[in-house]
mmCIF file of N, CA and C in Angstrom:
data_model
loop_
_atom_site.group_PDB
_atom_site.id
_atom_site.type_symbol
_atom_site.label_atom_id
_atom_site.label_comp_id
_atom_site.label_asym_id
_atom_site.label_seq_id
_atom_site.Cartn_x
_atom_site.Cartn_y
_atom_site.Cartn_z
ATOM 1 N N UNK A 1 17.953 -51.129 -20.994
ATOM 2 C CA UNK A 1 16.882 -50.260 -21.493
ATOM 3 C C UNK A 1 17.403 -48.827 -21.565
ATOM 4 N N UNK A 2 17.049 -48.135 -22.638
ATOM 5 C CA UNK A 2 17.479 -46.755 -22.844
ATOM 6 C C UNK A 2 16.337 -45.817 -22.503
ATOM 7 N N UNK A 3 16.661 -44.751 -21.798
ATOM 8 C CA UNK A 3 15.695 -43.685 -21.542
ATOM 9 C C UNK A 3 16.284 -42.370 -22.034
ATOM 10 N N UNK A 4 15.439 -41.570 -22.679
ATOM 11 C CA UNK A 4 15.847 -40.272 -23.204
ATOM 12 C C UNK A 4 14.970 -39.194 -22.584
ATOM 13 N N UNK A 5 15.608 -38.126 -22.117
ATOM 14 C CA UNK A 5 14.858 -37.025 -21.513
ATOM 15 C C UNK A 5 15.329 -35.719 -22.141
ATOM 16 N N UNK A 6 14.399 -35.044 -22.823
ATOM 17 C CA UNK A 6 14.703 -33.754 -23.426
ATOM 18 C C UNK A 6 14.439 -32.630 -22.438
ATOM 19 N N UNK A 7 15.169 -31.545 -22.600
ATOM 20 C CA UNK A 7 14.951 -30.345 -21.784
ATOM 21 C C UNK A 7 15.422 -29.130 -22.567
ATOM 22 N N UNK A 8 15.036 -27.951 -22.092
ATOM 23 C CA UNK A 8 15.521 -26.714 -22.700
ATOM 24 C C UNK A 8 14.510 -25.967 -23.546
ATOM 25 N N UNK A 9 13.337 -26.563 -23.755
ATOM 26 C CA UNK A 9 12.335 -25.879 -24.553
ATOM 27 C C UNK A 9 11.730 -24.695 -23.803
ATOM 28 N N UNK A 10 10.931 -23.924 -24.534
ATOM 29 C CA UNK A 10 10.278 -22.783 -23.912
ATOM 30 C C UNK A 10 9.784 -21.801 -24.950
ATOM 31 N N UNK A 11 9.445 -20.621 -24.484
ATOM 32 C CA UNK A 11 8.952 -19.548 -25.337
ATOM 33 C C UNK A 11 10.102 -18.580 -25.625
ATOM 34 N N UNK A 12 10.281 -18.256 -26.890
ATOM 35 C CA UNK A 12 11.351 -17.353 -27.296
ATOM 36 C C UNK A 12 10.835 -16.459 -28.411
ATOM 37 N N UNK A 13 11.357 -15.251 -28.479
ATOM 38 C CA UNK A 13 10.958 -14.326 -29.537
ATOM 39 C C UNK A 13 11.663 -14.677 -30.843
ATOM 40 N N UNK A 14 11.057 -14.315 -31.957
ATOM 41 C CA UNK A 14 11.740 -14.519 -33.243
ATOM 42 C C UNK A 14 13.124 -13.876 -33.229
ATOM 43 N N UNK A 15 14.089 -14.598 -33.783
ATOM 44 C CA UNK A 15 15.468 -14.141 -33.770
ATOM 45 C C UNK A 15 16.253 -14.592 -32.560
ATOM 46 N N UNK A 16 15.572 -15.141 -31.584
ATOM 47 C CA UNK A 16 16.225 -15.592 -30.359
ATOM 48 C C UNK A 16 16.869 -16.956 -30.490
ATOM 49 N N UNK A 17 17.391 -17.426 -29.365
ATOM 50 C CA UNK A 17 18.113 -18.698 -29.336
ATOM 51 C C UNK A 17 17.624 -19.567 -28.182
ATOM 52 N N UNK A 18 17.749 -20.852 -28.365
ATOM 53 C CA UNK A 18 17.506 -21.840 -27.318
ATOM 54 C C UNK A 18 18.501 -22.973 -27.495
ATOM 55 N N UNK A 19 18.811 -23.650 -26.392
ATOM 56 C CA UNK A 19 19.653 -24.839 -26.455
ATOM 57 C C UNK A 19 18.904 -25.998 -25.834
ATOM 58 N N UNK A 20 18.634 -26.997 -26.653
ATOM 59 C CA UNK A 20 17.959 -28.198 -26.177
ATOM 60 C C UNK A 20 18.992 -29.241 -25.775
ATOM 61 N N UNK A 21 18.637 -30.030 -24.776
ATOM 62 C CA UNK A 21 19.481 -31.142 -24.341
ATOM 63 C C UNK A 21 18.673 -32.429 -24.373
ATOM 64 N N UNK A 22 19.363 -33.509 -24.609
ATOM 65 C CA UNK A 22 18.757 -34.849 -24.560
ATOM 66 C C UNK A 22 19.675 -35.720 -23.713
ATOM 67 N N UNK A 23 19.225 -36.046 -22.516
ATOM 68 C CA UNK A 23 20.007 -36.877 -21.611
ATOM 69 C C UNK A 23 19.683 -38.344 -21.856
ATOM 70 N N UNK A 24 20.702 -39.136 -22.039
ATOM 71 C CA UNK A 24 20.573 -40.556 -22.398
ATOM 72 C C UNK A 24 20.962 -41.397 -21.190
ATOM 73 N N UNK A 25 20.074 -42.282 -20.780
ATOM 74 C CA UNK A 25 20.375 -43.227 -19.698
ATOM 75 C C UNK A 25 20.447 -44.616 -20.286
ATOM 76 N N UNK A 26 21.542 -45.297 -20.033
ATOM 77 C CA UNK A 26 21.725 -46.642 -20.571
ATOM 78 C C UNK A 26 23.124 -46.785 -21.145
ATOM 79 N N UNK A 27 23.349 -47.922 -21.753
ATOM 80 C CA UNK A 27 24.678 -48.206 -22.306
ATOM 81 C C UNK A 27 24.745 -47.856 -23.791
ATOM 82 N N UNK A 28 25.967 -47.797 -24.280
ATOM 83 C CA UNK A 28 26.263 -47.688 -25.706
ATOM 84 C C UNK A 28 25.883 -46.357 -26.324
ATOM 85 N N UNK A 29 25.843 -45.287 -25.518
ATOM 86 C CA UNK A 29 25.532 -43.981 -26.096
ATOM 87 C C UNK A 29 26.533 -43.624 -27.190
ATOM 88 N N UNK A 30 27.799 -43.877 -26.938
ATOM 89 C CA UNK A 30 28.846 -43.389 -27.847
ATOM 90 C C UNK A 30 28.754 -43.997 -29.231
ATOM 91 N N UNK A 31 28.082 -45.136 -29.362
ATOM 92 C CA UNK A 31 27.972 -45.761 -30.678
ATOM 93 C C UNK A 31 26.553 -45.649 -31.231
ATOM 94 N N UNK A 32 25.707 -44.892 -30.554
ATOM 95 C CA UNK A 32 24.333 -44.712 -31.011
ATOM 96 C C UNK A 32 24.239 -43.504 -31.933
ATOM 97 N N UNK A 33 23.451 -43.661 -32.959
ATOM 98 C CA UNK A 33 23.118 -42.527 -33.816
ATOM 99 C C UNK A 33 22.039 -41.727 -33.104
ATOM 100 N N UNK A 34 22.229 -40.428 -32.995
ATOM 101 C CA UNK A 34 21.293 -39.590 -32.265
ATOM 102 C C UNK A 34 20.657 -38.583 -33.208
ATOM 103 N N UNK A 35 19.373 -38.378 -33.034
ATOM 104 C CA UNK A 35 18.610 -37.561 -33.967
ATOM 105 C C UNK A 35 17.669 -36.626 -33.225
ATOM 106 N N UNK A 36 17.542 -35.415 -33.713
ATOM 107 C CA UNK A 36 16.481 -34.500 -33.299
ATOM 108 C C UNK A 36 15.425 -34.477 -34.391
ATOM 109 N N UNK A 37 14.175 -34.606 -33.973
ATOM 110 C CA UNK A 37 13.034 -34.462 -34.876
ATOM 111 C C UNK A 37 12.070 -33.476 -34.229
ATOM 112 N N UNK A 38 11.148 -32.974 -35.020
ATOM 113 C CA UNK A 38 10.141 -32.067 -34.470
ATOM 114 C C UNK A 38 8.793 -32.302 -35.142
ATOM 115 N N UNK A 39 7.773 -31.945 -34.408
ATOM 116 C CA UNK A 39 6.420 -32.062 -34.938
ATOM 117 C C UNK A 39 5.658 -30.794 -34.590
ATOM 118 N N UNK A 40 5.294 -30.063 -35.640
ATOM 119 C CA UNK A 40 4.504 -28.850 -35.471
ATOM 120 C C UNK A 40 3.026 -29.208 -35.442
ATOM 121 N N UNK A 41 2.206 -28.360 -34.863
ATOM 122 C CA UNK A 41 0.764 -28.641 -34.811
ATOM 123 C C UNK A 41 0.190 -28.896 -36.198
ATOM 124 N N UNK A 42 -0.500 -30.011 -36.347
ATOM 125 C CA UNK A 42 -1.138 -30.333 -37.602
ATOM 126 C C UNK A 42 -0.212 -30.832 -38.690
ATOM 127 N N UNK A 43 1.047 -31.056 -38.347
ATOM 128 C CA UNK A 43 2.008 -31.519 -39.356
ATOM 129 C C UNK A 43 2.638 -32.836 -38.926
ATOM 130 N N UNK A 44 3.270 -33.494 -39.879
ATOM 131 C CA UNK A 44 3.956 -34.737 -39.588
ATOM 132 C C UNK A 44 5.308 -34.450 -38.917
ATOM 133 N N UNK A 45 5.782 -35.462 -38.187
ATOM 134 C CA UNK A 45 7.089 -35.339 -37.559
ATOM 135 C C UNK A 45 8.159 -35.283 -38.651
ATOM 136 N N UNK A 46 9.158 -34.416 -38.474
ATOM 137 C CA UNK A 46 10.190 -34.258 -39.494
ATOM 138 C C UNK A 46 11.579 -34.250 -38.854
ATOM 139 N N UNK A 47 12.547 -34.692 -39.642
ATOM 140 C CA UNK A 47 13.931 -34.689 -39.209
ATOM 141 C C UNK A 47 14.444 -33.255 -39.098
ATOM 142 N N UNK A 48 15.146 -32.966 -38.031
ATOM 143 C CA UNK A 48 15.799 -31.672 -37.860
ATOM 144 C C UNK A 48 17.305 -31.811 -38.082
ATOM 145 N N UNK A 49 17.921 -32.728 -37.335
ATOM 146 C CA UNK A 49 19.365 -32.915 -37.427
ATOM 147 C C UNK A 49 19.723 -34.273 -36.861
ATOM 148 N N UNK A 50 20.885 -34.752 -37.271
ATOM 149 C CA UNK A 50 21.300 -36.106 -36.951
ATOM 150 C C UNK A 50 22.806 -36.110 -36.716
ATOM 151 N N UNK A 51 23.265 -36.949 -35.776
ATOM 152 C CA UNK A 51 24.707 -37.033 -35.533
ATOM 153 C C UNK A 51 25.075 -38.483 -35.243
ATOM 154 N N UNK A 52 26.110 -38.958 -35.902
ATOM 155 C CA UNK A 52 26.562 -40.323 -35.679
ATOM 156 C C UNK A 52 27.468 -40.373 -34.441
ATOM 157 N N UNK A 53 27.825 -41.590 -34.063
ATOM 158 C CA UNK A 53 28.740 -41.753 -32.944
ATOM 159 C C UNK A 53 30.099 -41.117 -33.210
ATOM 160 N N UNK A 54 30.462 -41.027 -34.483
ATOM 161 C CA UNK A 54 31.744 -40.427 -34.874
ATOM 162 C C UNK A 54 31.651 -38.915 -35.038
ATOM 163 N N UNK A 55 30.444 -38.369 -34.860
ATOM 164 C CA UNK A 55 30.280 -36.926 -34.939
ATOM 165 C C UNK A 55 29.929 -36.385 -36.307
ATOM 166 N N UNK A 56 29.556 -37.242 -37.226
ATOM 167 C CA UNK A 56 29.133 -36.792 -38.553
ATOM 168 C C UNK A 56 27.701 -36.286 -38.462
ATOM 169 N N UNK A 57 27.480 -35.088 -38.980
ATOM 170 C CA UNK A 57 26.179 -34.441 -38.810
ATOM 171 C C UNK A 57 25.460 -34.238 -40.142
ATOM 172 N N UNK A 58 24.150 -34.231 -40.081
ATOM 173 C CA UNK A 58 23.312 -33.846 -41.205
ATOM 174 C C UNK A 58 22.192 -32.949 -40.678
ATOM 175 N N UNK A 59 21.703 -32.076 -41.533
ATOM 176 C CA UNK A 59 20.682 -31.116 -41.157
ATOM 177 C C UNK A 59 19.586 -31.041 -42.220
ATOM 178 N N UNK A 60 18.380 -30.741 -41.775
ATOM 179 C CA UNK A 60 17.324 -30.392 -42.697
ATOM 180 C C UNK A 60 17.666 -29.043 -43.334
ATOM 181 N N UNK A 61 17.248 -28.872 -44.583
ATOM 182 C CA UNK A 61 17.541 -27.610 -45.270
ATOM 183 C C UNK A 61 16.971 -26.419 -44.506
ATOM 184 N N UNK A 62 15.843 -26.618 -43.864
ATOM 185 C CA UNK A 62 15.162 -25.513 -43.197
ATOM 186 C C UNK A 62 15.924 -24.989 -41.979
ATOM 187 N N UNK A 63 16.861 -25.779 -41.438
ATOM 188 C CA UNK A 63 17.593 -25.330 -40.247
ATOM 189 C C UNK A 63 19.092 -25.180 -40.501
ATOM 190 N N UNK A 64 19.538 -25.585 -41.681
ATOM 191 C CA UNK A 64 20.966 -25.496 -42.008
ATOM 192 C C UNK A 64 21.473 -24.066 -41.803
ATOM 193 N N UNK A 65 22.578 -23.941 -41.089
ATOM 194 C CA UNK A 65 23.150 -22.624 -40.844
ATOM 195 C C UNK A 65 22.605 -21.917 -39.616
ATOM 196 N N UNK A 66 21.516 -22.412 -39.069
ATOM 197 C CA UNK A 66 20.920 -21.790 -37.871
ATOM 198 C C UNK A 66 21.024 -22.708 -36.651
ATOM 199 N N UNK A 67 20.916 -24.001 -36.863
ATOM 200 C CA UNK A 67 20.945 -24.981 -35.781
ATOM 201 C C UNK A 67 22.252 -25.750 -35.825
ATOM 202 N N UNK A 68 22.719 -26.147 -34.639
ATOM 203 C CA UNK A 68 23.917 -26.969 -34.537
ATOM 204 C C UNK A 68 23.665 -28.124 -33.591
ATOM 205 N N UNK A 69 23.858 -29.333 -34.100
ATOM 206 C CA UNK A 69 23.717 -30.531 -33.275
ATOM 207 C C UNK A 69 25.093 -30.935 -32.770
ATOM 208 N N UNK A 70 25.149 -31.407 -31.531
ATOM 209 C CA UNK A 70 26.416 -31.864 -30.976
ATOM 210 C C UNK A 70 26.143 -32.925 -29.921
ATOM 211 N N UNK A 71 27.203 -33.567 -29.484
ATOM 212 C CA UNK A 71 27.043 -34.602 -28.468
ATOM 213 C C UNK A 71 28.263 -34.607 -27.566
ATOM 214 N N UNK A 72 28.041 -34.998 -26.328
ATOM 215 C CA UNK A 72 29.112 -35.164 -25.358
ATOM 216 C C UNK A 72 29.061 -36.619 -24.901
ATOM 217 N N UNK A 73 29.907 -37.436 -25.458
ATOM 218 C CA UNK A 73 29.848 -38.865 -25.144
ATOM 219 C C UNK A 73 30.201 -39.155 -23.687
ATOM 220 N N UNK A 74 31.028 -38.306 -23.084
ATOM 221 C CA UNK A 74 31.393 -38.515 -21.680
ATOM 222 C C UNK A 74 30.197 -38.287 -20.760
ATOM 223 N N UNK A 75 29.286 -37.437 -21.176
ATOM 224 C CA UNK A 75 28.105 -37.123 -20.363
ATOM 225 C C UNK A 75 26.841 -37.786 -20.904
ATOM 226 N N UNK A 76 26.987 -38.565 -21.982
ATOM 227 C CA UNK A 76 25.828 -39.234 -22.595
ATOM 228 C C UNK A 76 24.699 -38.241 -22.852
ATOM 229 N N UNK A 77 25.045 -37.149 -23.468
ATOM 230 C CA UNK A 77 24.075 -36.087 -23.722
ATOM 231 C C UNK A 77 24.247 -35.550 -25.138
ATOM 232 N N UNK A 78 23.117 -35.246 -25.751
ATOM 233 C CA UNK A 78 23.100 -34.624 -27.070
ATOM 234 C C UNK A 78 22.495 -33.234 -26.927
ATOM 235 N N UNK A 79 22.915 -32.329 -27.794
ATOM 236 C CA UNK A 79 22.452 -30.956 -27.735
ATOM 237 C C UNK A 79 21.960 -30.485 -29.095
ATOM 238 N N UNK A 80 21.110 -29.473 -29.068
ATOM 239 C CA UNK A 80 20.712 -28.778 -30.281
ATOM 240 C C UNK A 80 20.726 -27.287 -29.970
ATOM 241 N N UNK A 81 21.712 -26.591 -30.505
ATOM 242 C CA UNK A 81 21.774 -25.150 -30.369
ATOM 243 C C UNK A 81 20.976 -24.541 -31.506
ATOM 244 N N UNK A 82 19.956 -23.771 -31.148
ATOM 245 C CA UNK A 82 19.052 -23.193 -32.148
ATOM 246 C C UNK A 82 19.178 -21.674 -32.089
ATOM 247 N N UNK A 83 19.641 -21.103 -33.171
ATOM 248 C CA UNK A 83 19.796 -19.653 -33.280
ATOM 249 C C UNK A 83 18.878 -19.107 -34.363
ATOM 250 N N UNK A 84 18.684 -17.801 -34.355
ATOM 251 C CA UNK A 84 17.858 -17.130 -35.369
ATOM 252 C C UNK A 84 16.515 -17.839 -35.523
ATOM 253 N N UNK A 85 15.877 -18.116 -34.414
ATOM 254 C CA UNK A 85 14.629 -18.873 -34.440
ATOM 255 C C UNK A 85 13.527 -18.115 -35.145
ATOM 256 N N UNK A 86 12.688 -18.868 -35.844
ATOM 257 C CA UNK A 86 11.571 -18.330 -36.604
ATOM 258 C C UNK A 86 10.270 -18.911 -36.057
ATOM 259 N N UNK A 87 9.163 -18.227 -36.300
ATOM 260 C CA UNK A 87 7.874 -18.786 -35.855
ATOM 261 C C UNK A 87 7.627 -20.193 -36.394
ATOM 262 N N UNK A 88 8.106 -20.471 -37.595
ATOM 263 C CA UNK A 88 7.899 -21.801 -38.175
ATOM 264 C C UNK A 88 8.735 -22.891 -37.508
ATOM 265 N N UNK A 89 9.612 -22.507 -36.590
ATOM 266 C CA UNK A 89 10.339 -23.505 -35.803
ATOM 267 C C UNK A 89 9.526 -23.988 -34.603
ATOM 268 N N UNK A 90 8.372 -23.386 -34.387
ATOM 269 C CA UNK A 90 7.512 -23.801 -33.286
ATOM 270 C C UNK A 90 7.083 -25.250 -33.471
ATOM 271 N N UNK A 91 7.341 -26.071 -32.466
ATOM 272 C CA UNK A 91 7.045 -27.498 -32.558
ATOM 273 C C UNK A 91 7.410 -28.158 -31.233
ATOM 274 N N UNK A 92 7.026 -29.403 -31.114
ATOM 275 C CA UNK A 92 7.568 -30.252 -30.058
ATOM 276 C C UNK A 92 8.794 -30.947 -30.636
ATOM 277 N N UNK A 93 9.900 -30.840 -29.925
ATOM 278 C CA UNK A 93 11.165 -31.407 -30.384
ATOM 279 C C UNK A 93 11.437 -32.703 -29.627
ATOM 280 N N UNK A 94 11.761 -33.723 -30.383
ATOM 281 C CA UNK A 94 12.006 -35.052 -29.833
ATOM 282 C C UNK A 94 13.435 -35.492 -30.133
ATOM 283 N N UNK A 95 14.021 -36.221 -29.215
ATOM 284 C CA UNK A 95 15.282 -36.871 -29.543
ATOM 285 C C UNK A 95 15.047 -38.371 -29.689
ATOM 286 N N UNK A 96 15.869 -38.947 -30.515
ATOM 287 C CA UNK A 96 15.778 -40.372 -30.814
ATOM 288 C C UNK A 96 17.176 -40.959 -30.838
ATOM 289 N N UNK A 97 17.315 -42.152 -30.303
ATOM 290 C CA UNK A 97 18.582 -42.868 -30.438
ATOM 291 C C UNK A 97 18.345 -44.128 -31.257
ATOM 292 N N UNK A 98 19.313 -44.483 -32.051
ATOM 293 C CA UNK A 98 19.200 -45.647 -32.932
ATOM 294 C C UNK A 98 20.480 -46.465 -32.840
ATOM 295 N N UNK A 99 20.286 -47.779 -32.619
ATOM 296 C CA UNK A 99 21.447 -48.655 -32.538
ATOM 297 C C UNK A 99 20.992 -50.073 -32.806
ATOM 298 N N UNK A 100 21.667 -50.740 -33.724
ATOM 299 C CA UNK A 100 21.381 -52.133 -34.053
ATOM 300 C C UNK A 100 19.909 -52.328 -34.432
ATOM 301 N N UNK A 101 19.351 -51.350 -35.128
ATOM 302 C CA UNK A 101 17.985 -51.473 -35.608
ATOM 303 C C UNK A 101 16.915 -51.167 -34.579
ATOM 304 N N UNK A 102 17.316 -50.743 -33.399
ATOM 305 C CA UNK A 102 16.348 -50.430 -32.337
ATOM 306 C C UNK A 102 16.345 -48.924 -32.098
ATOM 307 N N UNK A 103 15.156 -48.347 -32.062
ATOM 308 C CA UNK A 103 14.996 -46.911 -31.818
ATOM 309 C C UNK A 103 14.382 -46.662 -30.444
ATOM 310 N N UNK A 104 14.866 -45.620 -29.797
ATOM 311 C CA UNK A 104 14.288 -45.153 -28.541
ATOM 312 C C UNK A 104 13.943 -43.671 -28.698
ATOM 313 N N UNK A 105 12.847 -43.266 -28.053
ATOM 314 C CA UNK A 105 12.355 -41.901 -28.175
ATOM 315 C C UNK A 105 12.210 -41.257 -26.805
ATOM 316 N N UNK A 106 12.437 -39.936 -26.802
ATOM 317 C CA UNK A 106 12.099 -39.173 -25.628
ATOM 318 C C UNK A 106 10.656 -38.709 -25.700
ATOM 319 N N UNK A 107 10.223 -38.010 -24.669
ATOM 320 C CA UNK A 107 8.848 -37.539 -24.581
ATOM 321 C C UNK A 107 8.643 -36.204 -25.265
ATOM 322 N N UNK A 108 9.714 -35.500 -25.560
ATOM 323 C CA UNK A 108 9.610 -34.246 -26.275
ATOM 324 C C UNK A 108 9.674 -33.029 -25.375
ATOM 325 N N UNK A 109 10.115 -31.927 -25.968
ATOM 326 C CA UNK A 109 10.123 -30.637 -25.279
ATOM 327 C C UNK A 109 9.578 -29.602 -26.245
ATOM 328 N N UNK A 110 8.692 -28.751 -25.743
ATOM 329 C CA UNK A 110 7.985 -27.817 -26.612
ATOM 330 C C UNK A 110 8.763 -26.530 -26.796
ATOM 331 N N UNK A 111 8.856 -26.115 -28.039
ATOM 332 C CA UNK A 111 9.496 -24.839 -28.395
ATOM 333 C C UNK A 111 8.447 -23.965 -29.082
ATOM 334 N N UNK A 112 8.268 -22.772 -28.557
ATOM 335 C CA UNK A 112 7.337 -21.822 -29.151
ATOM 336 C C UNK A 112 8.095 -20.547 -29.491
ATOM 337 N N UNK A 113 8.031 -20.181 -30.758
ATOM 338 C CA UNK A 113 8.692 -18.959 -31.219
ATOM 339 C C UNK A 113 7.605 -17.949 -31.570
ATOM 340 N N UNK A 114 7.500 -16.925 -30.754
ATOM 341 C CA UNK A 114 6.410 -15.961 -30.928
ATOM 342 C C UNK A 114 6.760 -14.658 -30.248
ATOM 343 N N UNK A 115 6.274 -13.584 -30.819
ATOM 344 C CA UNK A 115 6.468 -12.274 -30.194
ATOM 345 C C UNK A 115 5.267 -11.923 -29.313
#
């Protein structure tokens, strides 16, 4: 069984930075596709960034150039470095792992960008 725990959220001013972490418990992290998604109040959940086991990354247009997804396979942890944060980045951020057609989700960590 896989468990995912996000951390690192909080309140930050516009233009600031945060680093989110997703700790993965279980086997096969290194071959799992890992994804960050977010859900803003009143909106649908949306893809933020994605990274394969080989380290290939994709980003939503809205975060390209500001956010960086990475993973440490030795520590079974995924990260999201968020820079130049905007109020519209306010959301609950979730991590997801995908492998062999099975998805696992974390509980989410809240990010609020406000002055």
